[in-house]
Amino acid sequence: MKFATKAIHAGVYPDPTTGAIMTPIYQTSTYVQRSPGDHKGYEYSRTHNPTRTQLQDAVAALENGTHGLAFASGMAAIDCLIKLLQPGDEVISTNDLYGGTYRLFTKVFEPYGIKFHFVPMGDMSAVREKLSARTKLIWVETPTNPLLNVIDIRAAAEVAKEAGALLVVDNTFSTPYLQTPLDLGADVVMHSLTKYMGGHSDVVMGALVVKDDQLHERLRFLQNACGGTPGPQDCFLVLRGLKTLHLRMQRHCENGRAVAEYLRQHEKVEKVFWPGFENHPNHAVAAGQMRDFGGMISFVLKGDKQEDAVAVLERFKLFALAESLGGVESLCGHPATMTHASIPPEERRKAGLSDSLIRLSVGIEDAEDLIEDLAQAIG
């Protein structure tokens, strides 16, 4: 089944009671049993909910996995995953990653005795240097947030396999439309479904997808026991969003390319971060594992002054200054004070994240209008 067909049909089916073609919102907390333990597969909605079941199956199908698990947020999904670990275990993560992930790793789980190493993953030698018998998980975010570095998933999978560690890929920026990490050797795919998968800036949700039955059972136990599950209304909204994922992502990519090319030629722009450029340091890897290069772009103005970046952000008219990304509307942000403020300034700068960096989530509007907005904002 091709991707567009899967986006519309995979994992979902008409309601068996009424024939409704759209998955109903099963707004219920509990389910009647014929006799104790004799039920129709559903007992309590923290454990299972029919709307959530179809969403989980749909996301798993898109990622070419066999099991999906939905959570109340992307952070809840990561929280569940890290709870597979024990005190003394170690995690190797990219040093350029979402600030909320960094905060969860360092502020919540490090005090429980889990050690995290943050390294540049453009070269797997940096990962190998940190490997030890205690390495249980390698965390890859690609393209990275917000510097759009691309990490070779196949190479990371080889290293993880040698170490006997799980390889987890945050696929939020790419979505399965652009890359399917499980096909490249990853053990787990993580999503903030809030972003492109939902696609309309109206829901907060996360997901994990796996192929291994035993790993799924361990994660499903934690999902239920810890209870970070989404409600059926939110699941319905993401299911609706998935049906147009292929159409939206195609437009995000087209607009992203147009905006990136415009910014690269602008006399006031010093540098543009976008993996579609042939001079991007990881372009060859991106071209080998991605089907296109997405709608996320970051750039730095000449002079590299934070006050200049803030002035540009304040002048935008179509690009809305807001957290998050991946909606149909274009968004702009200042990672140093917004999405990545929880990362210490010295760590941000070490990773190459300038205080003047502007991040764009290019939406699906007319590209000409977006470029006009960029022109007037940058001046």
Short mmCIF file of C-alpha atoms in Angstrom, two decimals:
data_model
loop_
_atom_site.label_atom_id
_atom_site.label_comp_id
_atom_site.label_asym_id
_atom_site.label_seq_id
_atom_site.Cartn_x
_atom_site.Cartn_y
_atom_site.Cartn_z
CA MET A 1 0.00 0.00 0.00
CA LYS A 2 1.43 3.40 -1.00
CA PHE A 3 1.84 6.22 1.52
CA ALA A 4 -1.16 8.36 0.54
CA THR A 5 -3.45 5.35 0.64
CA LYS A 6 -2.09 4.33 4.04
CA ALA A 7 -2.54 7.87 5.38
CA ILE A 8 -6.24 7.68 4.60
CA HIS A 9 -7.05 4.01 5.24
CA ALA A 10 -4.43 2.17 7.31
CA GLY A 11 -5.39 1.28 10.87
CA VAL A 12 -8.93 2.63 10.64
CA TYR A 13 -12.22 0.97 9.78
CA PRO A 14 -15.91 1.92 9.72
CA ASP A 15 -17.69 1.81 13.07
CA PRO A 16 -19.08 -1.74 13.39
CA THR A 17 -22.26 -0.55 15.10
CA THR A 18 -23.39 2.25 12.77
CA GLY A 19 -21.12 2.02 9.74
CA ALA A 20 -19.78 5.54 10.38
CA ILE A 21 -16.83 6.02 8.04
CA MET A 22 -15.02 8.34 10.45
CA THR A 23 -13.71 6.86 13.70
CA PRO A 24 -16.14 7.84 16.48
CA ILE A 25 -15.00 9.72 19.56
CA TYR A 26 -15.54 7.14 22.28
CA GLN A 27 -15.98 9.64 25.09
CA THR A 28 -16.24 7.13 27.89
CA SER A 29 -14.12 6.26 30.90
CA THR A 30 -15.32 2.70 31.40
CA TYR A 31 -17.02 -0.22 29.62
CA VAL A 32 -19.77 -2.62 30.69
CA GLN A 33 -18.70 -6.24 31.20
CA ARG A 34 -20.98 -9.26 30.71
CA SER A 35 -19.31 -11.02 33.64
CA PRO A 36 -16.16 -10.21 35.63
CA GLY A 37 -13.32 -10.28 33.10
CA ASP A 38 -15.70 -11.05 30.22
CA HIS A 39 -15.67 -7.93 28.05
CA LYS A 40 -15.23 -6.79 24.45
CA GLY A 41 -11.54 -5.91 24.75
CA TYR A 42 -12.06 -2.68 26.66
CA GLU A 43 -12.24 -2.23 30.42
CA TYR A 44 -11.04 1.28 31.27
CA SER A 45 -9.98 4.12 28.99
CA ARG A 46 -6.58 4.70 30.54
CA THR A 47 -5.75 1.18 29.40
CA HIS A 48 -7.57 1.08 26.06
CA ASN A 49 -9.95 3.30 24.12
CA PRO A 50 -11.30 2.46 20.63
CA THR A 51 -10.49 5.90 19.23
CA ARG A 52 -6.95 5.68 20.57
CA THR A 53 -6.58 2.12 19.26
CA GLN A 54 -7.27 3.23 15.69
CA LEU A 55 -4.88 6.17 15.99
CA GLN A 56 -2.12 3.95 17.35
CA ASP A 57 -2.64 1.46 14.53
CA ALA A 58 -2.63 4.23 11.93
CA VAL A 59 0.60 5.81 13.19
CA ALA A 60 2.27 2.40 13.36
CA ALA A 61 1.26 1.65 9.77
CA LEU A 62 2.66 4.94 8.49
CA GLU A 63 5.99 4.25 10.22
CA ASN A 64 6.09 0.66 8.89
CA GLY A 65 5.93 -0.56 12.48
CA THR A 66 3.69 -3.14 14.09
CA HIS A 67 2.74 -1.40 17.34
CA GLY A 68 1.91 2.21 18.15
CA LEU A 69 1.40 3.84 21.54
CA ALA A 70 -0.18 7.27 21.97
CA PHE A 71 0.50 9.66 24.85
CA ALA A 72 -0.85 12.93 26.16
CA SER A 73 2.23 14.76 24.80
CA GLY A 74 5.55 14.11 23.15
CA MET A 75 7.22 14.56 26.54
CA ALA A 76 4.96 11.88 28.04
CA ALA A 77 6.08 9.52 25.28
CA ILE A 78 9.76 10.20 26.05
CA ASP A 79 9.09 9.87 29.78
CA CYS A 80 7.61 6.41 29.21
CA LEU A 81 10.55 5.35 27.10
CA ILE A 82 13.25 6.45 29.57
CA LYS A 83 11.43 4.53 32.31
CA LEU A 84 12.72 1.38 30.61
CA LEU A 85 16.10 2.27 32.12
CA GLN A 86 17.58 1.66 35.56
CA PRO A 87 19.92 3.70 37.80
CA GLY A 88 23.44 3.37 36.44
CA ASP A 89 22.32 3.07 32.82
CA GLU A 90 23.69 5.55 30.28
CA VAL A 91 22.17 7.33 27.29
CA ILE A 92 24.05 8.91 24.40
CA SER A 93 22.12 11.76 22.81
CA THR A 94 22.77 14.32 20.13
CA ASN A 95 23.94 17.65 21.56
CA ASP A 96 21.59 19.63 19.31
CA LEU A 97 18.10 18.65 20.40
CA TYR A 98 14.78 20.03 21.58
CA GLY A 99 15.11 21.89 24.87
CA GLY A 100 12.23 20.00 26.49
CA THR A 101 13.97 16.70 25.84
CA TYR A 102 17.21 18.03 27.32
CA ARG A 103 15.32 19.29 30.38
CA LEU A 104 13.60 15.93 30.92
CA PHE A 105 16.89 14.07 30.62
CA THR A 106 18.95 16.33 32.88
CA LYS A 107 16.46 17.66 35.42
CA VAL A 108 14.15 14.68 35.88
CA PHE A 109 16.06 11.48 35.10
CA GLU A 110 19.67 12.35 35.94
CA PRO A 111 18.78 12.69 39.66
CA TYR A 112 17.55 9.08 39.49
CA GLY A 113 21.03 7.91 38.51
CA ILE A 114 20.74 7.74 34.72
CA LYS A 115 23.69 9.35 32.95
CA PHE A 116 23.31 11.30 29.72
CA HIS A 117 26.08 12.13 27.24
CA PHE A 118 25.40 14.87 24.68
CA VAL A 119 27.63 14.61 21.62
CA PRO A 120 27.64 15.84 18.01
CA MET A 121 26.44 12.92 15.92
CA GLY A 122 27.53 14.06 12.48
CA ASP A 123 30.39 11.62 12.99
CA MET A 124 29.64 8.36 14.80
CA SER A 125 33.15 8.36 16.29
CA ALA A 126 31.85 10.81 18.91
CA VAL A 127 29.21 8.24 19.86
CA ARG A 128 31.68 5.37 19.96
CA GLU A 129 33.90 7.33 22.36
CA LYS A 130 31.08 7.40 24.91
CA LEU A 131 30.02 3.77 24.55
CA SER A 132 30.37 1.55 27.58
CA ALA A 133 28.82 -1.58 29.01
CA ARG A 134 26.28 0.72 30.69
CA THR A 135 25.06 2.27 27.40
CA LYS A 136 21.44 1.18 27.03
CA LEU A 137 19.99 3.75 24.66
CA ILE A 138 21.11 6.04 21.83
CA TRP A 139 18.86 9.04 21.22
CA VAL A 140 18.83 10.50 17.72
CA GLU A 141 16.92 13.58 16.59
CA THR A 142 17.18 14.12 12.85
CA PRO A 143 16.94 16.69 11.42
CA THR A 144 17.86 18.32 14.71
CA ASN A 145 16.02 21.13 16.41
CA PRO A 146 16.87 23.92 15.62
CA LEU A 147 20.14 23.62 13.65
CA LEU A 148 18.80 21.10 11.10
CA ASN A 149 21.77 18.79 11.41
CA VAL A 150 21.17 15.39 9.84
CA ILE A 151 22.27 12.20 11.58
CA ASP A 152 22.92 8.99 9.68
CA ILE A 153 20.29 6.60 11.07
CA ARG A 154 21.83 3.51 9.44
CA ALA A 155 25.23 4.30 10.97
CA ALA A 156 23.66 4.97 14.36
CA ALA A 157 21.79 1.66 14.14
CA GLU A 158 25.05 -0.21 13.52
CA VAL A 159 26.65 1.39 16.57
CA ALA A 160 23.59 0.67 18.74
CA LYS A 161 23.49 -2.96 17.62
CA GLU A 162 27.18 -3.43 18.43
CA ALA A 163 26.59 -2.00 21.90
CA GLY A 164 23.38 -3.94 22.54
CA ALA A 165 21.56 -0.63 23.01
CA LEU A 166 18.20 0.60 21.78
CA LEU A 167 18.24 3.19 19.00
CA VAL A 168 15.45 5.75 19.33
CA VAL A 169 14.77 8.31 16.60
CA ASP A 170 12.71 11.44 17.16
CA ASN A 171 11.02 11.70 13.76
CA THR A 172 8.93 14.79 14.54
CA PHE A 173 10.54 17.10 11.98
CA SER A 174 10.45 14.59 9.11
CA THR A 175 7.32 12.51 9.74
CA PRO A 176 7.09 9.12 8.00
CA TYR A 177 6.31 10.99 4.78
CA LEU A 178 9.98 11.98 4.57
CA GLN A 179 11.76 9.14 6.40
CA THR A 180 10.93 5.86 8.14
CA PRO A 181 13.62 5.19 10.76
CA LEU A 182 12.45 1.64 11.56
CA ASP A 183 13.32 0.70 7.98
CA LEU A 184 16.82 2.09 8.57
CA GLY A 185 17.49 0.05 11.71
CA ALA A 186 15.94 2.06 14.56
CA ASP A 187 14.21 0.20 17.39
CA VAL A 188 11.79 2.96 18.39
CA VAL A 189 10.36 5.98 16.61
CA MET A 190 9.12 8.86 18.73
CA HIS A 191 6.77 11.63 17.60
CA SER A 192 5.36 14.80 18.94
CA LEU A 193 2.05 14.29 17.14
CA THR A 194 1.31 17.89 18.10
CA LYS A 195 3.37 18.98 15.11
CA TYR A 196 3.09 17.80 11.50
CA MET A 197 1.16 14.60 12.20
CA GLY A 198 -1.77 16.51 13.73
CA GLY A 199 -0.89 19.44 11.52
CA HIS A 200 -3.43 22.04 12.63
CA SER A 201 -2.07 23.47 15.90
CA ASP A 202 -5.12 22.27 17.80
CA VAL A 203 -3.92 19.26 19.78
CA VAL A 204 -1.03 18.16 22.02
CA MET A 205 -0.04 14.50 21.79
CA GLY A 206 2.92 12.12 21.43
CA ALA A 207 3.57 8.61 20.16
CA LEU A 208 6.02 5.72 20.12
CA VAL A 209 6.20 3.11 17.35
CA VAL A 210 8.06 -0.21 17.48
CA LYS A 211 8.29 -3.52 15.63
CA ASP A 212 9.39 -5.77 18.48
CA ASP A 213 6.55 -7.49 20.36
CA GLN A 214 8.42 -7.77 23.66
CA LEU A 215 9.48 -4.13 23.62
CA HIS A 216 5.90 -3.14 22.87
CA GLU A 217 4.63 -5.08 25.86
CA ARG A 218 7.12 -3.37 28.17
CA LEU A 219 6.15 0.06 26.88
CA ARG A 220 2.42 -0.73 26.92
CA PHE A 221 2.70 -1.73 30.57
CA LEU A 222 4.34 1.61 31.39
CA GLN A 223 1.81 3.52 29.29
CA ASN A 224 -1.02 2.05 31.33
CA ALA A 225 0.71 1.98 34.73
CA CYS A 226 1.93 5.59 34.56
CA GLY A 227 -1.19 6.87 32.81
CA GLY A 228 0.12 9.56 30.47
CA THR A 229 -2.52 8.73 27.88
CA PRO A 230 -4.49 11.07 25.59
CA GLY A 231 -8.23 11.56 25.51
CA PRO A 232 -10.40 10.34 22.61
CA GLN A 233 -11.14 13.85 21.31
CA ASP A 234 -7.43 14.51 20.81
CA CYS A 235 -6.99 11.11 19.16
CA PHE A 236 -9.82 11.94 16.77
CA LEU A 237 -8.15 15.23 15.83
CA VAL A 238 -4.83 13.58 15.01
CA LEU A 239 -6.59 10.84 13.02
CA ARG A 240 -8.22 13.58 10.99
CA GLY A 241 -4.86 15.27 10.48
CA LEU A 242 -3.16 12.10 9.27
CA LYS A 243 -5.52 11.85 6.31
CA THR A 244 -3.94 14.92 4.70
CA LEU A 245 -0.37 14.41 5.93
CA HIS A 246 0.98 13.59 2.47
CA LEU A 247 -0.63 16.63 0.88
CA ARG A 248 0.50 18.99 3.62
CA MET A 249 4.06 17.67 3.74
CA GLN A 250 4.43 18.03 -0.01
CA ARG A 251 3.45 21.70 0.27
CA HIS A 252 5.63 22.25 3.36
CA CYS A 253 8.59 20.93 1.38
CA GLU A 254 7.83 23.06 -1.69
CA ASN A 255 7.45 26.21 0.39
CA GLY A 256 10.46 25.34 2.51
CA ARG A 257 12.66 25.13 -0.56
CA ALA A 258 11.39 28.48 -1.88
CA VAL A 259 11.94 30.23 1.47
CA ALA A 260 15.38 28.67 1.97
CA GLU A 261 16.51 29.78 -1.48
CA TYR A 262 15.24 33.29 -0.85
CA LEU A 263 17.00 33.58 2.49
CA ARG A 264 20.27 32.23 1.08
CA GLN A 265 20.36 35.07 -1.44
CA HIS A 266 19.36 37.83 1.00
CA GLU A 267 22.12 40.36 1.58
CA LYS A 268 21.34 40.66 5.30
CA VAL A 269 21.36 36.93 6.03
CA GLU A 270 24.65 35.38 7.16
CA LYS A 271 23.73 31.70 7.18
CA VAL A 272 20.75 29.47 6.43
CA PHE A 273 20.33 26.02 7.98
CA TRP A 274 18.40 23.69 5.68
CA PRO A 275 19.43 20.14 4.72
CA GLY A 276 18.32 20.54 1.11
CA PHE A 277 21.32 22.69 0.24
CA GLU A 278 24.13 20.75 -1.44
CA ASN A 279 26.67 22.54 0.77
CA HIS A 280 24.90 21.43 3.94
CA PRO A 281 27.47 19.29 5.80
CA ASN A 282 25.08 16.33 5.98
CA HIS A 283 23.31 16.81 2.65
CA ALA A 284 24.46 13.47 1.25
CA VAL A 285 23.10 11.64 4.30
CA ALA A 286 19.83 13.57 4.08
CA ALA A 287 19.47 12.74 0.40
CA GLY A 288 20.08 9.08 1.19
CA GLN A 289 17.55 8.66 4.00
CA MET A 290 14.95 11.39 3.36
CA ARG A 291 12.50 11.69 0.48
CA ASP A 292 12.57 15.49 0.61
CA PHE A 293 13.97 18.10 2.99
CA GLY A 294 11.02 19.51 4.90
CA GLY A 295 9.71 22.90 5.88
CA MET A 296 11.89 23.67 8.91
CA ILE A 297 14.52 26.37 8.36
CA SER A 298 16.78 28.35 10.70
CA PHE A 299 18.88 31.38 9.84
CA VAL A 300 21.21 33.95 11.35
CA LEU A 301 21.42 37.60 10.30
CA LYS A 302 24.71 39.28 9.48
CA GLY A 303 26.16 40.82 12.62
CA ASP A 304 24.73 37.97 14.70
CA LYS A 305 23.00 40.30 17.17
CA GLN A 306 20.07 39.10 19.26
CA GLU A 307 18.40 42.50 19.19
CA ASP A 308 18.34 42.44 15.38
CA ALA A 309 16.75 39.00 15.39
CA VAL A 310 14.11 40.11 17.90
CA ALA A 311 13.31 43.15 15.75
CA VAL A 312 12.73 40.90 12.73
CA LEU A 313 10.51 38.57 14.74
CA GLU A 314 8.42 41.50 15.92
CA ARG A 315 7.89 42.77 12.34
CA PHE A 316 6.51 39.54 10.87
CA LYS A 317 2.87 39.72 9.76
CA LEU A 318 2.17 36.23 8.37
CA PHE A 319 4.78 34.26 10.31
CA ALA A 320 3.29 34.09 13.80
CA LEU A 321 5.71 34.35 16.73
CA ALA A 322 4.79 31.26 18.73
CA GLU A 323 6.06 28.02 20.21
CA SER A 324 5.62 24.75 18.32
CA LEU A 325 5.82 23.95 14.62
CA GLY A 326 4.32 21.83 11.87
CA GLY A 327 0.93 23.49 11.57
CA VAL A 328 -0.65 24.65 8.33
CA GLU A 329 0.21 28.22 9.29
CA SER A 330 3.78 29.55 9.24
CA LEU A 331 5.44 30.14 12.60
CA CYS A 332 8.65 31.85 13.67
CA GLY A 333 10.55 31.53 16.91
CA HIS A 334 13.65 32.48 18.86
CA PRO A 335 15.03 29.19 20.24
CA ALA A 336 17.43 30.80 22.74
CA THR A 337 14.54 32.36 24.67
CA MET A 338 11.68 30.04 23.70
CA THR A 339 11.98 26.35 22.79
CA HIS A 340 15.59 25.94 24.00
CA ALA A 341 15.69 28.32 26.96
CA SER A 342 16.01 25.36 29.35
CA ILE A 343 19.43 24.51 27.88
CA PRO A 344 22.24 26.48 29.60
CA PRO A 345 23.65 29.25 27.34
CA GLU A 346 27.13 27.72 27.34
CA GLU A 347 25.72 24.37 26.18
CA ARG A 348 23.66 26.06 23.45
CA ARG A 349 26.69 27.92 22.13
CA LYS A 350 28.86 24.79 22.28
CA ALA A 351 26.31 23.07 20.05
CA GLY A 352 26.34 26.04 17.64
CA LEU A 353 23.02 27.56 18.66
CA SER A 354 23.48 31.32 18.44
CA ASP A 355 21.42 33.68 20.56
CA SER A 356 20.40 35.42 17.33
CA LEU A 357 19.18 32.30 15.52
CA ILE A 358 15.64 32.51 14.09
CA ARG A 359 13.70 29.29 13.45
CA LEU A 360 10.93 29.09 10.87
CA SER A 361 8.21 26.51 10.49
CA VAL A 362 7.14 27.17 6.92
CA GLY A 363 3.43 26.55 6.47
CA ILE A 364 1.30 25.76 3.44
CA GLU A 365 0.29 29.29 2.45
CA ASP A 366 1.29 30.74 -0.92
CA ALA A 367 5.09 30.88 -1.02
CA GLU A 368 5.03 34.32 -2.65
CA ASP A 369 3.18 35.77 0.33
CA LEU A 370 5.61 34.20 2.77
CA ILE A 371 8.58 35.60 0.90
CA GLU A 372 6.99 39.05 0.87
CA ASP A 373 6.60 38.80 4.64
CA LEU A 374 10.24 37.80 5.03
CA ALA A 375 11.30 40.71 2.81
CA GLN A 376 9.45 43.33 4.84
CA ALA A 377 10.49 41.85 8.19
CA ILE A 378 14.20 41.56 7.39
CA GLY A 379 14.21 44.86 5.52
#
